[in-house]
Short mmCIF file of the C-alpha atoms (twelve columns), coordinates in Angstrom:
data_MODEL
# 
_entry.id   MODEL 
# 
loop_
_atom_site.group_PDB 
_atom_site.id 
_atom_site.type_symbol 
_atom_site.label_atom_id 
_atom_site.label_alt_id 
_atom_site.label_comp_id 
_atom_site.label_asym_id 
_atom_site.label_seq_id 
_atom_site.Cartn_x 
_atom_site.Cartn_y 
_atom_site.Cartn_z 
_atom_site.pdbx_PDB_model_num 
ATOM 1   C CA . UNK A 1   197.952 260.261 9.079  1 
ATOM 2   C CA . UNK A 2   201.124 258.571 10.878 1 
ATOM 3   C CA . UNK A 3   200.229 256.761 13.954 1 
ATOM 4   C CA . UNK A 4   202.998 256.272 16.574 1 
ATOM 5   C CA . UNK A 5   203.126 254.587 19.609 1 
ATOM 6   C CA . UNK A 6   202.857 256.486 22.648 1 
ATOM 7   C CA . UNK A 7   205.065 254.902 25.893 1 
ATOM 8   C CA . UNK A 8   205.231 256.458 29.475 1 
ATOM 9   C CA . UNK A 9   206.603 254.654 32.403 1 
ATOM 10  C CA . UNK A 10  203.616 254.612 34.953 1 
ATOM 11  C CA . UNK A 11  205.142 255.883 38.888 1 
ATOM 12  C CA . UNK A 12  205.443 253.192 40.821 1 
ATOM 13  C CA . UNK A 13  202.821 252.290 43.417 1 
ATOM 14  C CA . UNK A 14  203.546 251.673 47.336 1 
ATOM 15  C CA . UNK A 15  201.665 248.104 48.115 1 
ATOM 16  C CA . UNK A 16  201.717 247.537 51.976 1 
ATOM 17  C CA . UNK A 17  201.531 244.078 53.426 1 
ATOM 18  C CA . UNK A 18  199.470 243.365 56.804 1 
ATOM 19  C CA . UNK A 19  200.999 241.022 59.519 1 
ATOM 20  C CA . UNK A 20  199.847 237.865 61.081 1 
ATOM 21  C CA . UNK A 21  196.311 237.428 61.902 1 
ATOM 22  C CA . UNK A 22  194.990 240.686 60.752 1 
ATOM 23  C CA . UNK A 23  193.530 239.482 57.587 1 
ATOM 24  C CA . UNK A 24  191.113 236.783 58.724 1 
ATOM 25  C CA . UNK A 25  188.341 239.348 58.531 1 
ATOM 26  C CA . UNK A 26  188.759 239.818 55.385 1 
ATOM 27  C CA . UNK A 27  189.716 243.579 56.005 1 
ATOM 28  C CA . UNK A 28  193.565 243.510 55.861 1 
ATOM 29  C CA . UNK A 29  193.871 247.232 54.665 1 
ATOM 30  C CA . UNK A 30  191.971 248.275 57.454 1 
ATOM 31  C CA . UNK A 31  195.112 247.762 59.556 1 
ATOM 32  C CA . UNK A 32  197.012 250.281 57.313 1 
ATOM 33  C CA . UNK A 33  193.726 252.628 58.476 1 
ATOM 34  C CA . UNK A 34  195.024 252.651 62.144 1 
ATOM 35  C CA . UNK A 35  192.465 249.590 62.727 1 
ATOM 36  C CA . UNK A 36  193.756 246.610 64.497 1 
ATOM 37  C CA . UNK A 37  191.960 243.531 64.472 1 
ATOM 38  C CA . UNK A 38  192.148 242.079 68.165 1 
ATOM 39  C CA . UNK A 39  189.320 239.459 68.235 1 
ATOM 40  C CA . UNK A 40  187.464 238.727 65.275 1 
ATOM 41  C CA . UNK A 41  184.681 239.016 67.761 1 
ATOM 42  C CA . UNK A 42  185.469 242.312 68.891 1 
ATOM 43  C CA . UNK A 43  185.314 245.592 67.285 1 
ATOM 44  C CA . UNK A 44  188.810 246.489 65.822 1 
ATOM 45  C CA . UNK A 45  190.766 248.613 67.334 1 
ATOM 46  C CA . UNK A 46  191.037 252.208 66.595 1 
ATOM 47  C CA . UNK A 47  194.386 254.383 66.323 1 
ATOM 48  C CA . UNK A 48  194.567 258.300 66.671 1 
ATOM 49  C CA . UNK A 49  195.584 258.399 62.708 1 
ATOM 50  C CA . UNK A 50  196.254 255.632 59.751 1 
ATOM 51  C CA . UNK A 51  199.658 254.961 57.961 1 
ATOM 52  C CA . UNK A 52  197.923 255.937 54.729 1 
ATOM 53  C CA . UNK A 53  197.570 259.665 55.319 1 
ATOM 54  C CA . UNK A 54  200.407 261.722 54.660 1 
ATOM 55  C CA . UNK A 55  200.479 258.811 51.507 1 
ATOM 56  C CA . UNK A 56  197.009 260.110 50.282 1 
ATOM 57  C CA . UNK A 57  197.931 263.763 51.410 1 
ATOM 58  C CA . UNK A 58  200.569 263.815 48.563 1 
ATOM 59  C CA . UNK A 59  198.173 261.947 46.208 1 
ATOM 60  C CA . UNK A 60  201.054 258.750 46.175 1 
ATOM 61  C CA . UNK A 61  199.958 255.494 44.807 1 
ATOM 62  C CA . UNK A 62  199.445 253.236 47.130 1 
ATOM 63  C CA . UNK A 63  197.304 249.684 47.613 1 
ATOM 64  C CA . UNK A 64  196.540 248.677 51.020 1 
ATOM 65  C CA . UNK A 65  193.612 246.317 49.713 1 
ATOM 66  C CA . UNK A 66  195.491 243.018 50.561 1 
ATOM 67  C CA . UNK A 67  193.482 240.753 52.504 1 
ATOM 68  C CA . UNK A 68  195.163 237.103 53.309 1 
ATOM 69  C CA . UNK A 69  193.875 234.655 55.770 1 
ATOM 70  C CA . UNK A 70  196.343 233.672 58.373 1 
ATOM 71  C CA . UNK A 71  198.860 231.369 57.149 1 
ATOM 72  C CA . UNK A 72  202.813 229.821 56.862 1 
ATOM 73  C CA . UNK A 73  205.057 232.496 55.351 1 
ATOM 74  C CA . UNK A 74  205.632 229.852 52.687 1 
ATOM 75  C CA . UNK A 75  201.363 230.244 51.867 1 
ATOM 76  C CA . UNK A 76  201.732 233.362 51.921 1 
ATOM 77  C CA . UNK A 77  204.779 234.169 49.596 1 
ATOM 78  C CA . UNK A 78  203.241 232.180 47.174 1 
ATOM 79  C CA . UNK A 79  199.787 234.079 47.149 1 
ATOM 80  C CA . UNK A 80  201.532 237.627 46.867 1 
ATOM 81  C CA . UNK A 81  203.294 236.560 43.746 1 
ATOM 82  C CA . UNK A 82  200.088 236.283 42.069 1 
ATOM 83  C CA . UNK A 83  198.993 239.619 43.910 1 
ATOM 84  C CA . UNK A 84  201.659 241.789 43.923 1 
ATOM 85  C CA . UNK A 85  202.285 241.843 39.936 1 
ATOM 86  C CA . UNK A 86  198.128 242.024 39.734 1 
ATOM 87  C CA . UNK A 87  198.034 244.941 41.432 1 
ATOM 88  C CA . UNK A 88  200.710 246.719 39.533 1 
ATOM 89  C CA . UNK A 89  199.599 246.110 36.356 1 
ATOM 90  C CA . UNK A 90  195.945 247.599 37.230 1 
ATOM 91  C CA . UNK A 91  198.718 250.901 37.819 1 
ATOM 92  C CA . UNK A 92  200.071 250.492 34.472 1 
ATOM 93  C CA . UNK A 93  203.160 249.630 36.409 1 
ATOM 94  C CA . UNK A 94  205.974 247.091 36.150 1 
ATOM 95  C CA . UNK A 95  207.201 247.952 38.984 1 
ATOM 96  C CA . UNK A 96  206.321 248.058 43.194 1 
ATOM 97  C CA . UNK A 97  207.753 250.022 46.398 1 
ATOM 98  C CA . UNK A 98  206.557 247.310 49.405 1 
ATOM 99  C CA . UNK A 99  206.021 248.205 52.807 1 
ATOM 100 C CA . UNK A 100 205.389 245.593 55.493 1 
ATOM 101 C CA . UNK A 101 204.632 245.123 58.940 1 
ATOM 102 C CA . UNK A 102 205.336 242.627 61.114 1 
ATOM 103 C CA . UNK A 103 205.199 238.500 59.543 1 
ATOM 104 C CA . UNK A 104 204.234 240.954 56.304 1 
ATOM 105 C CA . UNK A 105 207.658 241.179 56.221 1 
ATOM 106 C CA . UNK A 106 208.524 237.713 55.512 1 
ATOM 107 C CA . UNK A 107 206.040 236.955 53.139 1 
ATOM 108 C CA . UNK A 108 207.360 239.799 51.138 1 
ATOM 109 C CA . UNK A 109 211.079 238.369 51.124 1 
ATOM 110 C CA . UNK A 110 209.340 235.036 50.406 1 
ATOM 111 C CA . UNK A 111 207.609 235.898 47.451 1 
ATOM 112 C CA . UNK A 112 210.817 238.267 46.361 1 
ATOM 113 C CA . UNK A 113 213.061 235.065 46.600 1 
ATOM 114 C CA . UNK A 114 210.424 232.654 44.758 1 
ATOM 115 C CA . UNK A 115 207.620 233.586 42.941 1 
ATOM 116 C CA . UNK A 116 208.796 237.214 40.793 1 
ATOM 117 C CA . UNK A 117 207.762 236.844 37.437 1 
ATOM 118 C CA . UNK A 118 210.037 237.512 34.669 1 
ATOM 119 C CA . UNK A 119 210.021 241.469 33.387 1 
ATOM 120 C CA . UNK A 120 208.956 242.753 37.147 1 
ATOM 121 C CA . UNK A 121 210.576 244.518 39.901 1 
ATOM 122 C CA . UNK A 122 210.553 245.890 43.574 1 
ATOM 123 C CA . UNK A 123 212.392 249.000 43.678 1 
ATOM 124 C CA . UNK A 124 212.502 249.079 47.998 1 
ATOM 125 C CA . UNK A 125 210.659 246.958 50.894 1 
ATOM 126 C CA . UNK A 126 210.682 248.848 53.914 1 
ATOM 127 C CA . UNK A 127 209.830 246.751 56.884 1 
ATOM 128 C CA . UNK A 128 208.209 248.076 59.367 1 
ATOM 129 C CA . UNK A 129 208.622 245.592 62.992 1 
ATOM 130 C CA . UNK A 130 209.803 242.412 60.447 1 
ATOM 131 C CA . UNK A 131 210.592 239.399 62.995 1 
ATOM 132 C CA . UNK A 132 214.129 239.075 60.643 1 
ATOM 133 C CA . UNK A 133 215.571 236.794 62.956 1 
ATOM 134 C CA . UNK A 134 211.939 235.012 64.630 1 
ATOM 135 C CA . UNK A 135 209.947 236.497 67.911 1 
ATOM 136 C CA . UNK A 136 209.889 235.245 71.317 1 
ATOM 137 C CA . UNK A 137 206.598 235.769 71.377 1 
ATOM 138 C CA . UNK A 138 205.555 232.928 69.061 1 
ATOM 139 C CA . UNK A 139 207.757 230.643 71.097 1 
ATOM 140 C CA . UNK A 140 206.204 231.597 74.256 1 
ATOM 141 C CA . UNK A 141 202.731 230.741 72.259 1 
ATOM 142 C CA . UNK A 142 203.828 227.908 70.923 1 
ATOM 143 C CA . UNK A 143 205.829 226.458 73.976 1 
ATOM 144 C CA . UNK A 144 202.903 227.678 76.401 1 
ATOM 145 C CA . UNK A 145 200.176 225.300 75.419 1 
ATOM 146 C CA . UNK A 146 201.689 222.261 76.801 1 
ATOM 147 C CA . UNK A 147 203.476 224.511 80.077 1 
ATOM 148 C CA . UNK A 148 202.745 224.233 83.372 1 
ATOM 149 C CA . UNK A 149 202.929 227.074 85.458 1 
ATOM 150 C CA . UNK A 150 204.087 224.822 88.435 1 
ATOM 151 C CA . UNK A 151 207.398 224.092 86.665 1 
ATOM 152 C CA . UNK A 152 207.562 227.293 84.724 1 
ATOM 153 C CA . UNK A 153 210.172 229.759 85.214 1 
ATOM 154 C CA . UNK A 154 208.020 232.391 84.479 1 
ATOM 155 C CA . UNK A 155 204.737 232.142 85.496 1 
ATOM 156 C CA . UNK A 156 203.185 235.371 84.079 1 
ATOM 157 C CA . UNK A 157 204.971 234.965 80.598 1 
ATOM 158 C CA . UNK A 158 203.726 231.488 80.265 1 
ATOM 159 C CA . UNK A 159 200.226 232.344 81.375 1 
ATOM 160 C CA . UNK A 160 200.012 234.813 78.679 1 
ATOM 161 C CA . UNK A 161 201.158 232.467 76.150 1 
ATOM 162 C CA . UNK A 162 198.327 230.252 76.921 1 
ATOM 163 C CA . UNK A 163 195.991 232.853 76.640 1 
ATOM 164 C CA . UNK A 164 197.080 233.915 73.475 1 
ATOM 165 C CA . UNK A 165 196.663 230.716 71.246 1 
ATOM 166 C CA . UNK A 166 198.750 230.186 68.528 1 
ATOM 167 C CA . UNK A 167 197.748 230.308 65.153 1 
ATOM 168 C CA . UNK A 168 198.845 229.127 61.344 1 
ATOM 169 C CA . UNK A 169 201.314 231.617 61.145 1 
ATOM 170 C CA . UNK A 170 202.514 231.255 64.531 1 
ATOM 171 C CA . UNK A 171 205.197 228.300 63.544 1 
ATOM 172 C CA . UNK A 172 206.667 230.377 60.737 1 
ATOM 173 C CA . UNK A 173 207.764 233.171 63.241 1 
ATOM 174 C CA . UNK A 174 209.715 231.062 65.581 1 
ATOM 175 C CA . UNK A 175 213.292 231.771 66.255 1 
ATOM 176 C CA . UNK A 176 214.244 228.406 65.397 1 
ATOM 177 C CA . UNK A 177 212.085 228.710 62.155 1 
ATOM 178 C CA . UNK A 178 213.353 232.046 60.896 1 
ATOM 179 C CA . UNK A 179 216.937 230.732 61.124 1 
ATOM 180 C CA . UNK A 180 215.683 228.206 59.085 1 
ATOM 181 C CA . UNK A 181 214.446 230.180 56.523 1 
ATOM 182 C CA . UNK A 182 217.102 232.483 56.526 1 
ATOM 183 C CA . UNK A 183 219.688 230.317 55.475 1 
ATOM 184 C CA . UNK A 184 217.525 229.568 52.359 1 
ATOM 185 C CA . UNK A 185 215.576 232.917 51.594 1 
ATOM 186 C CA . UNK A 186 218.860 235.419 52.607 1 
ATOM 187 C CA . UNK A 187 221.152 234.370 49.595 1 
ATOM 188 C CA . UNK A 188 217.997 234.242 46.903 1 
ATOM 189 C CA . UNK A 189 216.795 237.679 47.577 1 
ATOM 190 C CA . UNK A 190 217.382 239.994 44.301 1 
ATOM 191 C CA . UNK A 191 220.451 242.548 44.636 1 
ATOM 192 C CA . UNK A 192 219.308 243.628 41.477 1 
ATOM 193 C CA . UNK A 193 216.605 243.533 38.646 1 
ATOM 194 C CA . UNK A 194 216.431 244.197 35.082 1 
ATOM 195 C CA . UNK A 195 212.814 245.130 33.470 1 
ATOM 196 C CA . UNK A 196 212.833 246.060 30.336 1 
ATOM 197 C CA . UNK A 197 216.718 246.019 29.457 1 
ATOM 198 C CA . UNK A 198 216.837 248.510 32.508 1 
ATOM 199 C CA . UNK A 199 218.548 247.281 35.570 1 
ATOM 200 C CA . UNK A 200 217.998 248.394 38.998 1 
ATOM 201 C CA . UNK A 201 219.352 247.763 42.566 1 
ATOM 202 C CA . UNK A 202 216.642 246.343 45.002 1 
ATOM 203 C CA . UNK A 203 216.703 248.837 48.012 1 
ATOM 204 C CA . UNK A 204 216.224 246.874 51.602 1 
ATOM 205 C CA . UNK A 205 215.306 249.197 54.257 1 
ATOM 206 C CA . UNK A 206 214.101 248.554 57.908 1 
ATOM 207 C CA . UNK A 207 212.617 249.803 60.986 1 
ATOM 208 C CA . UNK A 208 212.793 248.077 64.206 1 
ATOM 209 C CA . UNK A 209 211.973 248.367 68.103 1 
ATOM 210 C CA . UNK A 210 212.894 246.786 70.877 1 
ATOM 211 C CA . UNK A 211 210.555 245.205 73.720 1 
ATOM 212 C CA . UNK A 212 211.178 247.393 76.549 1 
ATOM 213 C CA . UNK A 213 212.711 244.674 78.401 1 
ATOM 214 C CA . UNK A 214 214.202 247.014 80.987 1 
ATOM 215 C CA . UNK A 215 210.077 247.596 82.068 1 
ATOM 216 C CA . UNK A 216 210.182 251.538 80.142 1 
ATOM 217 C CA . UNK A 217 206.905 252.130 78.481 1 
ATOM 218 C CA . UNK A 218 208.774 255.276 76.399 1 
# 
């Protein structure tokens, strides 16, 4: 008997990275369920139907399992590149699709810029609402605990700030701060990867929305 060696190349698998704050439950993937975490002393909050259906519908690969306490971007990056390739080896995989939402988004690019092994590859990351360029929102959080509302401009804006406290990966969404790690992160993000003696491009793809400034609620 002659034994050969049989090779396949597994399909790769979709892993899907929560935003800030919704792993400190410990239930990250619930987001991708349609379940928001809020409060962690409140029940999370439910949507009519989970990103992860038409995915299992079609019987796609996908991990929505990640679970990361709130942290910096650069914590984060860090911890998905000891994740990421984990997770697509128990596929049989040496390769990922990612899809993010929200500061998931920058973790991702941090950990594609850093902390790829050698031999492994992301074919896409699609971003879903990725705060490329920093939020307002952080600012106002981050700005709004030492405001006043006497001397504020906005007194409504700044009074939600302060009720919504910052948290440790508040700083790392900052307008100022993603400029910051722009300049750094932008230019060391793969255009390509080889894997195998195979070399692909690295597909960037994103999906955006605006904050209604004009008071719409379309």
């Amino acid at each position: 008997v002659c034994w050969g060696e049989l090779a396949f190349n597994a399909m790769a698998p979709v892993v899907v990275v929560h935003g800030n704050g919704q792993g400190d439950d410990g239930r990250g993937g619930d987001f991708w369920e349609g379940k928001v975490l809020n409060s962690r002393d409140e029940p999370r909050l439910e949507m009519k139907e989970g990103f992860l259906v038409p995915f299992r519908r079609d019987k796609f690969p996908i991990y929505s399992d990640i679970s990361m306490p709130t942290q910096s971007t650069a914590d984060h990056g860090k911890l998905l590149g000891f994740l990421i390739p984990s997770i697509a080896r128990e596929f049989g995989a040496k390769h990922v699709h990612i899809v993010t939402h929200s500061k998931g988004a920058l973790d991702s690019r941090d950990f594609m810029a850093r902390f790829v092994p050698p031999n492994f590859g992301i074919y896409s990351i699609h971003t879903v609402s990725g705060p490329h360029q920093g939020s307002p929102g952080p600012d106002y959080q981050l700005d709004a605990v030492g405001a006043s509302l006497t001397y504020s401009d906005d007194a409504v804006r700044a009074a939600i700030g302060a009720l919504s406290a910052p948290n440790p990966g508040t700083q790392s969404l900052r307008v100022s701060e993603a400029a910051t790690f722009n300049a750094t992160n932008v230019p060391a993000l793969p255009m390509e990867q080889t894997v195998d003696g195979i070399t692909h491009k690295v597909q960037y793809w994103a999906l955006s929305g605006d904050m209604n400034l004009d008071n719409s609620k379309n």
